[in-house]
């Protein structure tokens, strides 16, 4: 049993080192990473698409990387915003990791990118334990998921620097109790900001972009109590899952939505069969 715990802590410690290196490198070039976590179907892709469009309107150089187990659906949607978008297919891996992210950014991320939004795999368990070198960690939950979501996933919500509620245009129909949700968030993450949004109705549009820009400037970013405990006590006290994962996946794919089909495959030294399938970006 101790061996399993030690292995998990070693994996997470290695990831933290890679995350800090990536954070330092991207900060030096003026790029802020925003890590978006949520359950599947929370509406984060729809909200992110609106935020990317708004960033373009404001003249903010922005890019997005989205990760899924399969399909390029989210990347195709995000590419409609006209910003650089890349799809990463994890082939079963339930989260992104810092070293993996760094490899996918190498040679792809435009040099002038001010904000990079990373849409993590839809999952509130595994991704919660992995720092991606982000300057802002955002957890999203739709009004349909229940007010007790923060209590069921305390690590994900407890490490969030911003909590975003989505699909508020149907809050009344599903009898969403905003006060109860806020109280549950406060219980696991005292002081974190909770923002109400609706991609369809436009409620709260631009708040995510504003908070991301502020994080890049080093202002107003919430420091969760759980994050302080993590720094003091180590990973064993804060990571809420005991799974260890195979980090040498056989088929990890990345899809660049800036270029045309037909470019040569690019091989990643840490993967057995990774492929790059560029896809034409919709302008």
PDB file of C-alpha atoms in Angstrom:
ATOM      1  CA  UNK A   1       0.000   0.000   0.000  1.00  0.00           C
ATOM      2  CA  UNK A   2       2.796   2.440   0.878  1.00  0.00           C
ATOM      3  CA  UNK A   3       4.426   1.683  -2.445  1.00  0.00           C
ATOM      4  CA  UNK A   4       1.293   2.776  -4.311  1.00  0.00           C
ATOM      5  CA  UNK A   5       1.090   6.012  -2.324  1.00  0.00           C
ATOM      6  CA  UNK A   6       4.769   6.709  -2.883  1.00  0.00           C
ATOM      7  CA  UNK A   7       4.384   6.114  -6.613  1.00  0.00           C
ATOM      8  CA  UNK A   8       1.467   8.517  -6.836  1.00  0.00           C
ATOM      9  CA  UNK A   9       3.343  11.178  -4.909  1.00  0.00           C
ATOM     10  CA  UNK A  10       6.400  10.688  -7.122  1.00  0.00           C
ATOM     11  CA  UNK A  11       4.296  11.078 -10.271  1.00  0.00           C
ATOM     12  CA  UNK A  12       2.644  14.229  -8.945  1.00  0.00           C
ATOM     13  CA  UNK A  13       5.953  15.660  -7.745  1.00  0.00           C
ATOM     14  CA  UNK A  14       7.461  15.104 -11.203  1.00  0.00           C
ATOM     15  CA  UNK A  15       4.471  16.841 -12.752  1.00  0.00           C
ATOM     16  CA  UNK A  16       4.842  19.800 -10.386  1.00  0.00           C
ATOM     17  CA  UNK A  17       8.449  20.282 -11.467  1.00  0.00           C
ATOM     18  CA  UNK A  18       7.431  20.208 -15.137  1.00  0.00           C
ATOM     19  CA  UNK A  19       4.563  22.598 -14.408  1.00  0.00           C
ATOM     20  CA  UNK A  20       6.839  25.127 -12.760  1.00  0.00           C
ATOM     21  CA  UNK A  21       9.292  24.981 -15.648  1.00  0.00           C
ATOM     22  CA  UNK A  22       6.446  25.496 -18.129  1.00  0.00           C
ATOM     23  CA  UNK A  23       4.972  28.338 -16.063  1.00  0.00           C
ATOM     24  CA  UNK A  24       8.331  30.089 -15.923  1.00  0.00           C
ATOM     25  CA  UNK A  25       8.938  29.708 -19.659  1.00  0.00           C
ATOM     26  CA  UNK A  26       5.478  30.921 -20.674  1.00  0.00           C
ATOM     27  CA  UNK A  27       5.498  33.796 -18.204  1.00  0.00           C
ATOM     28  CA  UNK A  28       8.838  34.939 -19.612  1.00  0.00           C
ATOM     29  CA  UNK A  29       7.283  35.175 -23.069  1.00  0.00           C
ATOM     30  CA  UNK A  30       4.188  36.931 -21.754  1.00  0.00           C
ATOM     31  CA  UNK A  31       1.729  34.035 -21.981  1.00  0.00           C
ATOM     32  CA  UNK A  32      -0.785  33.268 -19.224  1.00  0.00           C
ATOM     33  CA  UNK A  33      -2.286  29.772 -19.011  1.00  0.00           C
ATOM     34  CA  UNK A  34      -5.886  29.309 -17.867  1.00  0.00           C
ATOM     35  CA  UNK A  35      -6.813  25.730 -16.905  1.00  0.00           C
ATOM     36  CA  UNK A  36     -10.537  24.978 -17.320  1.00  0.00           C
ATOM     37  CA  UNK A  37     -11.925  21.975 -15.455  1.00  0.00           C
ATOM     38  CA  UNK A  38     -15.473  20.635 -15.383  1.00  0.00           C
ATOM     39  CA  UNK A  39     -17.659  17.582 -15.763  1.00  0.00           C
ATOM     40  CA  UNK A  40     -18.635  16.560 -19.300  1.00  0.00           C
ATOM     41  CA  UNK A  41     -21.537  18.597 -20.628  1.00  0.00           C
ATOM     42  CA  UNK A  42     -21.056  21.572 -18.318  1.00  0.00           C
ATOM     43  CA  UNK A  43     -21.111  24.026 -21.207  1.00  0.00           C
ATOM     44  CA  UNK A  44     -17.500  25.132 -20.936  1.00  0.00           C
ATOM     45  CA  UNK A  45     -16.901  24.830 -24.695  1.00  0.00           C
ATOM     46  CA  UNK A  46     -19.853  27.092 -25.476  1.00  0.00           C
ATOM     47  CA  UNK A  47     -18.709  29.656 -22.929  1.00  0.00           C
ATOM     48  CA  UNK A  48     -15.100  29.469 -24.083  1.00  0.00           C
ATOM     49  CA  UNK A  49     -16.132  30.052 -27.691  1.00  0.00           C
ATOM     50  CA  UNK A  50     -17.881  33.277 -26.663  1.00  0.00           C
ATOM     51  CA  UNK A  51     -14.870  34.386 -24.598  1.00  0.00           C
ATOM     52  CA  UNK A  52     -12.489  33.721 -27.500  1.00  0.00           C
ATOM     53  CA  UNK A  53     -14.643  35.820 -29.820  1.00  0.00           C
ATOM     54  CA  UNK A  54     -14.679  38.614 -27.268  1.00  0.00           C
ATOM     55  CA  UNK A  55     -10.894  38.419 -26.899  1.00  0.00           C
ATOM     56  CA  UNK A  56     -10.518  38.881 -30.662  1.00  0.00           C
ATOM     57  CA  UNK A  57     -12.858  41.867 -30.570  1.00  0.00           C
ATOM     58  CA  UNK A  58     -10.734  43.407 -27.818  1.00  0.00           C
ATOM     59  CA  UNK A  59      -7.508  42.729 -29.684  1.00  0.00           C
ATOM     60  CA  UNK A  60      -6.194  40.233 -27.129  1.00  0.00           C
ATOM     61  CA  UNK A  61      -3.882  37.617 -28.656  1.00  0.00           C
ATOM     62  CA  UNK A  62      -5.427  34.364 -27.463  1.00  0.00           C
ATOM     63  CA  UNK A  63      -5.224  30.645 -28.269  1.00  0.00           C
ATOM     64  CA  UNK A  64      -6.989  27.514 -27.072  1.00  0.00           C
ATOM     65  CA  UNK A  65      -6.008  23.888 -26.601  1.00  0.00           C
ATOM     66  CA  UNK A  66      -8.775  21.392 -25.934  1.00  0.00           C
ATOM     67  CA  UNK A  67      -8.378  17.810 -24.735  1.00  0.00           C
ATOM     68  CA  UNK A  68     -10.787  14.925 -25.195  1.00  0.00           C
ATOM     69  CA  UNK A  69     -10.664  11.145 -25.199  1.00  0.00           C
ATOM     70  CA  UNK A  70     -12.046  11.111 -28.738  1.00  0.00           C
ATOM     71  CA  UNK A  71     -13.463  13.320 -31.543  1.00  0.00           C
ATOM     72  CA  UNK A  72     -12.422  16.791 -32.665  1.00  0.00           C
ATOM     73  CA  UNK A  73     -15.855  18.282 -32.032  1.00  0.00           C
ATOM     74  CA  UNK A  74     -14.785  20.842 -29.442  1.00  0.00           C
ATOM     75  CA  UNK A  75     -11.814  22.084 -31.465  1.00  0.00           C
ATOM     76  CA  UNK A  76     -13.966  22.512 -34.554  1.00  0.00           C
ATOM     77  CA  UNK A  77     -16.399  24.611 -32.525  1.00  0.00           C
ATOM     78  CA  UNK A  78     -13.676  26.727 -30.945  1.00  0.00           C
ATOM     79  CA  UNK A  79     -11.943  27.263 -34.282  1.00  0.00           C
ATOM     80  CA  UNK A  80     -15.012  29.179 -35.434  1.00  0.00           C
ATOM     81  CA  UNK A  81     -13.744  32.018 -33.253  1.00  0.00           C
ATOM     82  CA  UNK A  82     -10.813  32.465 -35.648  1.00  0.00           C
ATOM     83  CA  UNK A  83      -8.114  32.037 -33.009  1.00  0.00           C
ATOM     84  CA  UNK A  84      -5.381  29.351 -33.045  1.00  0.00           C
ATOM     85  CA  UNK A  85      -6.868  26.094 -31.736  1.00  0.00           C
ATOM     86  CA  UNK A  86      -5.358  22.673 -31.191  1.00  0.00           C
ATOM     87  CA  UNK A  87      -7.137  19.416 -30.387  1.00  0.00           C
ATOM     88  CA  UNK A  88      -5.383  16.825 -28.219  1.00  0.00           C
ATOM     89  CA  UNK A  89      -6.843  13.307 -28.180  1.00  0.00           C
ATOM     90  CA  UNK A  90      -5.729  11.457 -25.065  1.00  0.00           C
ATOM     91  CA  UNK A  91      -7.014   7.997 -26.055  1.00  0.00           C
ATOM     92  CA  UNK A  92      -8.270   7.140 -22.600  1.00  0.00           C
ATOM     93  CA  UNK A  93      -6.016   9.247 -20.399  1.00  0.00           C
ATOM     94  CA  UNK A  94      -8.406  11.119 -18.116  1.00  0.00           C
ATOM     95  CA  UNK A  95      -6.364  14.296 -17.697  1.00  0.00           C
ATOM     96  CA  UNK A  96      -3.639  16.463 -19.151  1.00  0.00           C
ATOM     97  CA  UNK A  97      -0.205  16.725 -17.559  1.00  0.00           C
ATOM     98  CA  UNK A  98       2.325  19.539 -17.633  1.00  0.00           C
ATOM     99  CA  UNK A  99       4.981  17.744 -19.699  1.00  0.00           C
ATOM    100  CA  UNK A 100       2.331  16.597 -22.171  1.00  0.00           C
ATOM    101  CA  UNK A 101       1.002  20.136 -22.514  1.00  0.00           C
ATOM    102  CA  UNK A 102       4.482  21.514 -23.016  1.00  0.00           C
ATOM    103  CA  UNK A 103       5.153  19.111 -25.874  1.00  0.00           C
ATOM    104  CA  UNK A 104       1.941  20.062 -27.628  1.00  0.00           C
ATOM    105  CA  UNK A 105       2.697  23.769 -27.310  1.00  0.00           C
ATOM    106  CA  UNK A 106       6.219  23.429 -28.662  1.00  0.00           C
ATOM    107  CA  UNK A 107       6.333  24.757 -32.207  1.00  0.00           C
ATOM    108  CA  UNK A 108       2.601  25.509 -32.288  1.00  0.00           C
ATOM    109  CA  UNK A 109       1.763  28.286 -29.839  1.00  0.00           C
ATOM    110  CA  UNK A 110       2.142  31.698 -31.552  1.00  0.00           C
ATOM    111  CA  UNK A 111       4.899  33.770 -29.963  1.00  0.00           C
ATOM    112  CA  UNK A 112       2.632  36.731 -29.251  1.00  0.00           C
ATOM    113  CA  UNK A 113      -0.033  34.721 -27.396  1.00  0.00           C
ATOM    114  CA  UNK A 114      -1.129  36.601 -24.313  1.00  0.00           C
ATOM    115  CA  UNK A 115      -3.699  34.073 -23.052  1.00  0.00           C
ATOM    116  CA  UNK A 116      -3.810  30.329 -23.564  1.00  0.00           C
ATOM    117  CA  UNK A 117      -7.050  28.654 -22.507  1.00  0.00           C
ATOM    118  CA  UNK A 118      -6.652  24.933 -21.854  1.00  0.00           C
ATOM    119  CA  UNK A 119      -9.920  23.009 -21.887  1.00  0.00           C
ATOM    120  CA  UNK A 120      -9.041  19.958 -19.824  1.00  0.00           C
ATOM    121  CA  UNK A 121     -10.619  16.531 -20.241  1.00  0.00           C
ATOM    122  CA  UNK A 122     -14.191  16.500 -18.926  1.00  0.00           C
ATOM    123  CA  UNK A 123     -13.590  15.060 -15.470  1.00  0.00           C
ATOM    124  CA  UNK A 124     -13.515  16.522 -11.958  1.00  0.00           C
ATOM    125  CA  UNK A 125     -11.375  13.783 -10.384  1.00  0.00           C
ATOM    126  CA  UNK A 126      -8.076  13.114 -12.178  1.00  0.00           C
ATOM    127  CA  UNK A 127      -7.383  16.599 -13.600  1.00  0.00           C
ATOM    128  CA  UNK A 128      -7.755  18.173 -10.162  1.00  0.00           C
ATOM    129  CA  UNK A 129      -4.399  16.810  -9.015  1.00  0.00           C
ATOM    130  CA  UNK A 130      -2.311  18.009 -11.961  1.00  0.00           C
ATOM    131  CA  UNK A 131      -0.834  21.490 -12.209  1.00  0.00           C
ATOM    132  CA  UNK A 132      -0.442  22.477 -15.862  1.00  0.00           C
ATOM    133  CA  UNK A 133       1.673  25.538 -15.239  1.00  0.00           C
ATOM    134  CA  UNK A 134      -1.467  27.653 -15.152  1.00  0.00           C
ATOM    135  CA  UNK A 135      -1.771  31.081 -13.604  1.00  0.00           C
ATOM    136  CA  UNK A 136      -5.527  30.702 -13.222  1.00  0.00           C
ATOM    137  CA  UNK A 137      -7.443  27.516 -12.440  1.00  0.00           C
ATOM    138  CA  UNK A 138     -11.149  27.689 -13.182  1.00  0.00           C
ATOM    139  CA  UNK A 139     -13.767  25.091 -12.247  1.00  0.00           C
ATOM    140  CA  UNK A 140     -17.101  25.229 -14.034  1.00  0.00           C
ATOM    141  CA  UNK A 141     -20.428  23.640 -13.077  1.00  0.00           C
ATOM    142  CA  UNK A 142     -23.782  23.958 -14.800  1.00  0.00           C
ATOM    143  CA  UNK A 143     -27.021  24.654 -12.955  1.00  0.00           C
ATOM    144  CA  UNK A 144     -28.185  21.157 -13.922  1.00  0.00           C
ATOM    145  CA  UNK A 145     -25.458  19.384 -11.936  1.00  0.00           C
ATOM    146  CA  UNK A 146     -26.781  20.009  -8.446  1.00  0.00           C
ATOM    147  CA  UNK A 147     -25.919  22.401  -5.652  1.00  0.00           C
ATOM    148  CA  UNK A 148     -23.858  19.773  -3.809  1.00  0.00           C
ATOM    149  CA  UNK A 149     -21.312  19.368  -6.610  1.00  0.00           C
ATOM    150  CA  UNK A 150     -18.580  21.219  -4.648  1.00  0.00           C
ATOM    151  CA  UNK A 151     -19.034  18.864  -1.704  1.00  0.00           C
ATOM    152  CA  UNK A 152     -18.838  15.786  -3.926  1.00  0.00           C
ATOM    153  CA  UNK A 153     -15.641  16.992  -5.611  1.00  0.00           C
ATOM    154  CA  UNK A 154     -13.843  18.939  -2.880  1.00  0.00           C
ATOM    155  CA  UNK A 155     -10.375  18.739  -4.451  1.00  0.00           C
ATOM    156  CA  UNK A 156     -11.469  20.182  -7.781  1.00  0.00           C
ATOM    157  CA  UNK A 157     -13.475  22.976  -6.215  1.00  0.00           C
ATOM    158  CA  UNK A 158     -11.075  23.385  -3.297  1.00  0.00           C
ATOM    159  CA  UNK A 159      -8.130  24.204  -5.568  1.00  0.00           C
ATOM    160  CA  UNK A 160     -10.089  26.531  -7.872  1.00  0.00           C
ATOM    161  CA  UNK A 161      -9.104  30.180  -8.147  1.00  0.00           C
ATOM    162  CA  UNK A 162     -12.410  30.978  -9.830  1.00  0.00           C
ATOM    163  CA  UNK A 163     -15.709  29.084  -9.921  1.00  0.00           C
ATOM    164  CA  UNK A 164     -18.020  29.607 -12.896  1.00  0.00           C
ATOM    165  CA  UNK A 165     -21.676  28.580 -12.937  1.00  0.00           C
ATOM    166  CA  UNK A 166     -22.958  27.952 -16.478  1.00  0.00           C
ATOM    167  CA  UNK A 167     -26.359  27.699 -18.190  1.00  0.00           C
ATOM    168  CA  UNK A 168     -28.032  30.159 -15.824  1.00  0.00           C
ATOM    169  CA  UNK A 169     -30.673  30.839 -18.461  1.00  0.00           C
ATOM    170  CA  UNK A 170     -32.330  27.565 -17.369  1.00  0.00           C
ATOM    171  CA  UNK A 171     -31.656  27.954 -13.637  1.00  0.00           C
ATOM    172  CA  UNK A 172     -35.304  28.576 -12.806  1.00  0.00           C
ATOM    173  CA  UNK A 173     -36.496  25.617 -14.856  1.00  0.00           C
ATOM    174  CA  UNK A 174     -34.210  23.199 -13.007  1.00  0.00           C
ATOM    175  CA  UNK A 175     -34.818  24.908  -9.632  1.00  0.00           C
ATOM    176  CA  UNK A 176     -31.164  25.712  -9.091  1.00  0.00           C
ATOM    177  CA  UNK A 177     -30.534  26.983  -5.565  1.00  0.00           C
ATOM    178  CA  UNK A 178     -27.817  29.599  -6.008  1.00  0.00           C
ATOM    179  CA  UNK A 179     -27.496  30.334  -2.287  1.00  0.00           C
ATOM    180  CA  UNK A 180     -26.974  26.658  -1.452  1.00  0.00           C
ATOM    181  CA  UNK A 181     -24.367  26.276  -4.206  1.00  0.00           C
ATOM    182  CA  UNK A 182     -22.463  29.335  -3.022  1.00  0.00           C
ATOM    183  CA  UNK A 183     -22.533  28.062   0.562  1.00  0.00           C
ATOM    184  CA  UNK A 184     -21.123  24.700  -0.525  1.00  0.00           C
ATOM    185  CA  UNK A 185     -18.361  26.361  -2.534  1.00  0.00           C
ATOM    186  CA  UNK A 186     -17.506  28.533   0.458  1.00  0.00           C
ATOM    187  CA  UNK A 187     -17.282  25.436   2.647  1.00  0.00           C
ATOM    188  CA  UNK A 188     -14.532  23.833   0.535  1.00  0.00           C
ATOM    189  CA  UNK A 189     -12.869  27.013  -0.754  1.00  0.00           C
ATOM    190  CA  UNK A 190     -13.460  30.063   1.451  1.00  0.00           C
ATOM    191  CA  UNK A 191     -13.299  33.373  -0.370  1.00  0.00           C
ATOM    192  CA  UNK A 192     -13.218  32.115  -3.954  1.00  0.00           C
ATOM    193  CA  UNK A 193     -15.225  34.171  -6.450  1.00  0.00           C
ATOM    194  CA  UNK A 194     -18.320  32.554  -7.978  1.00  0.00           C
ATOM    195  CA  UNK A 195     -19.434  33.937 -11.348  1.00  0.00           C
ATOM    196  CA  UNK A 196     -22.820  33.284 -12.962  1.00  0.00           C
ATOM    197  CA  UNK A 197     -22.794  32.859 -16.752  1.00  0.00           C
ATOM    198  CA  UNK A 198     -24.968  31.925 -19.699  1.00  0.00           C
ATOM    199  CA  UNK A 199     -23.315  31.511 -23.088  1.00  0.00           C
ATOM    200  CA  UNK A 200     -26.756  31.603 -24.699  1.00  0.00           C
ATOM    201  CA  UNK A 201     -28.061  34.712 -22.938  1.00  0.00           C
ATOM    202  CA  UNK A 202     -24.714  36.483 -22.607  1.00  0.00           C
ATOM    203  CA  UNK A 203     -24.837  36.719 -18.810  1.00  0.00           C
ATOM    204  CA  UNK A 204     -21.409  37.136 -17.258  1.00  0.00           C
ATOM    205  CA  UNK A 205     -19.726  37.226 -20.658  1.00  0.00           C
ATOM    206  CA  UNK A 206     -16.230  38.705 -20.416  1.00  0.00           C
ATOM    207  CA  UNK A 207     -15.705  38.024 -16.724  1.00  0.00           C
ATOM    208  CA  UNK A 208     -13.571  34.966 -17.452  1.00  0.00           C
ATOM    209  CA  UNK A 209     -11.489  36.966 -19.913  1.00  0.00           C
ATOM    210  CA  UNK A 210     -11.080  39.805 -17.429  1.00  0.00           C
ATOM    211  CA  UNK A 211      -9.992  37.458 -14.642  1.00  0.00           C
ATOM    212  CA  UNK A 212      -7.528  35.732 -16.961  1.00  0.00           C
ATOM    213  CA  UNK A 213      -5.944  39.037 -17.947  1.00  0.00           C
ATOM    214  CA  UNK A 214      -5.743  40.059 -14.291  1.00  0.00           C
ATOM    215  CA  UNK A 215      -4.035  36.761 -13.424  1.00  0.00           C
ATOM    216  CA  UNK A 216      -1.475  37.459 -16.121  1.00  0.00           C
ATOM    217  CA  UNK A 217      -0.764  40.784 -14.486  1.00  0.00           C
ATOM    218  CA  UNK A 218      -0.451  39.107 -11.090  1.00  0.00           C
ATOM    219  CA  UNK A 219      -3.405  40.923  -9.568  1.00  0.00           C
ATOM    220  CA  UNK A 220      -6.461  39.715  -7.698  1.00  0.00           C
ATOM    221  CA  UNK A 221      -5.856  35.965  -7.985  1.00  0.00           C
ATOM    222  CA  UNK A 222      -7.412  33.936  -5.186  1.00  0.00           C
ATOM    223  CA  UNK A 223      -5.149  31.568  -3.219  1.00  0.00           C
ATOM    224  CA  UNK A 224      -7.199  28.589  -1.989  1.00  0.00           C
ATOM    225  CA  UNK A 225      -6.682  27.297   1.524  1.00  0.00           C
ATOM    226  CA  UNK A 226      -6.201  23.809   0.096  1.00  0.00           C
ATOM    227  CA  UNK A 227      -3.386  25.061  -2.126  1.00  0.00           C
ATOM    228  CA  UNK A 228      -1.598  26.489   0.906  1.00  0.00           C
ATOM    229  CA  UNK A 229      -2.010  23.152   2.688  1.00  0.00           C
ATOM    230  CA  UNK A 230      -0.674  21.370  -0.370  1.00  0.00           C
ATOM    231  CA  UNK A 231       2.429  23.516  -0.322  1.00  0.00           C
ATOM    232  CA  UNK A 232       2.933  22.845   3.392  1.00  0.00           C
ATOM    233  CA  UNK A 233       2.101  19.160   3.631  1.00  0.00           C
ATOM    234  CA  UNK A 234       2.735  17.688   0.184  1.00  0.00           C
ATOM    235  CA  UNK A 235       0.554  15.880  -2.325  1.00  0.00           C
ATOM    236  CA  UNK A 236      -0.702  13.088  -0.092  1.00  0.00           C
ATOM    237  CA  UNK A 237      -2.987  15.481   1.773  1.00  0.00           C
ATOM    238  CA  UNK A 238      -4.595  17.216  -1.150  1.00  0.00           C
ATOM    239  CA  UNK A 239      -4.997  14.892  -4.106  1.00  0.00           C
ATOM    240  CA  UNK A 240      -8.297  13.155  -3.779  1.00  0.00           C
ATOM    241  CA  UNK A 241      -7.767  10.108  -6.000  1.00  0.00           C
ATOM    242  CA  UNK A 242      -5.592   7.080  -5.508  1.00  0.00           C
ATOM    243  CA  UNK A 243      -5.274   6.039  -9.120  1.00  0.00           C
ATOM    244  CA  UNK A 244      -1.945   5.816 -10.882  1.00  0.00           C
ATOM    245  CA  UNK A 245      -1.949   6.214 -14.628  1.00  0.00           C
ATOM    246  CA  UNK A 246       0.065   4.900 -17.513  1.00  0.00           C
ATOM    247  CA  UNK A 247       2.018   7.899 -18.721  1.00  0.00           C
ATOM    248  CA  UNK A 248       3.343   6.191 -21.830  1.00  0.00           C
ATOM    249  CA  UNK A 249       0.088   6.002 -23.777  1.00  0.00           C
ATOM    250  CA  UNK A 250       0.294   4.278 -27.126  1.00  0.00           C
ATOM    251  CA  UNK A 251      -1.930   6.658 -29.069  1.00  0.00           C
ATOM    252  CA  UNK A 252      -1.940  10.284 -28.097  1.00  0.00           C
ATOM    253  CA  UNK A 253      -2.957  12.557 -30.959  1.00  0.00           C
ATOM    254  CA  UNK A 254      -2.802  16.270 -31.448  1.00  0.00           C
ATOM    255  CA  UNK A 255      -4.701  18.178 -34.094  1.00  0.00           C
ATOM    256  CA  UNK A 256      -3.720  21.660 -35.153  1.00  0.00           C
ATOM    257  CA  UNK A 257      -6.675  23.737 -36.329  1.00  0.00           C
ATOM    258  CA  UNK A 258      -4.555  26.351 -38.069  1.00  0.00           C
ATOM    259  CA  UNK A 259      -3.290  24.477 -41.116  1.00  0.00           C
ATOM    260  CA  UNK A 260      -4.406  22.183 -43.894  1.00  0.00           C
ATOM    261  CA  UNK A 261      -4.583  18.389 -43.883  1.00  0.00           C
ATOM    262  CA  UNK A 262      -1.726  16.423 -45.305  1.00  0.00           C
ATOM    263  CA  UNK A 263       1.290  17.551 -43.273  1.00  0.00           C
ATOM    264  CA  UNK A 264       3.773  14.957 -42.120  1.00  0.00           C
ATOM    265  CA  UNK A 265       3.213  13.094 -38.895  1.00  0.00           C
ATOM    266  CA  UNK A 266       5.291  14.326 -35.988  1.00  0.00           C
ATOM    267  CA  UNK A 267       6.531  11.766 -33.483  1.00  0.00           C
ATOM    268  CA  UNK A 268       6.818  12.421 -29.775  1.00  0.00           C
ATOM    269  CA  UNK A 269       9.732  10.668 -28.106  1.00  0.00           C
ATOM    270  CA  UNK A 270       7.634   9.794 -25.088  1.00  0.00           C
ATOM    271  CA  UNK A 271       4.788   8.188 -27.056  1.00  0.00           C
ATOM    272  CA  UNK A 272       4.709   5.020 -29.109  1.00  0.00           C
ATOM    273  CA  UNK A 273       2.310   6.197 -31.817  1.00  0.00           C
ATOM    274  CA  UNK A 274       1.484   9.886 -31.503  1.00  0.00           C
ATOM    275  CA  UNK A 275       0.268  11.686 -34.587  1.00  0.00           C
ATOM    276  CA  UNK A 276      -0.354  15.263 -35.572  1.00  0.00           C
ATOM    277  CA  UNK A 277      -3.340  15.679 -37.882  1.00  0.00           C
ATOM    278  CA  UNK A 278      -3.631  19.380 -38.734  1.00  0.00           C
ATOM    279  CA  UNK A 279      -7.126  20.534 -39.552  1.00  0.00           C
ATOM    280  CA  UNK A 280      -8.122  23.637 -41.489  1.00  0.00           C
ATOM    281  CA  UNK A 281      -9.137  26.465 -39.198  1.00  0.00           C
ATOM    282  CA  UNK A 282     -12.489  28.104 -39.773  1.00  0.00           C
ATOM    283  CA  UNK A 283     -12.191  31.834 -40.079  1.00  0.00           C
TER     284      UNK A 283
END
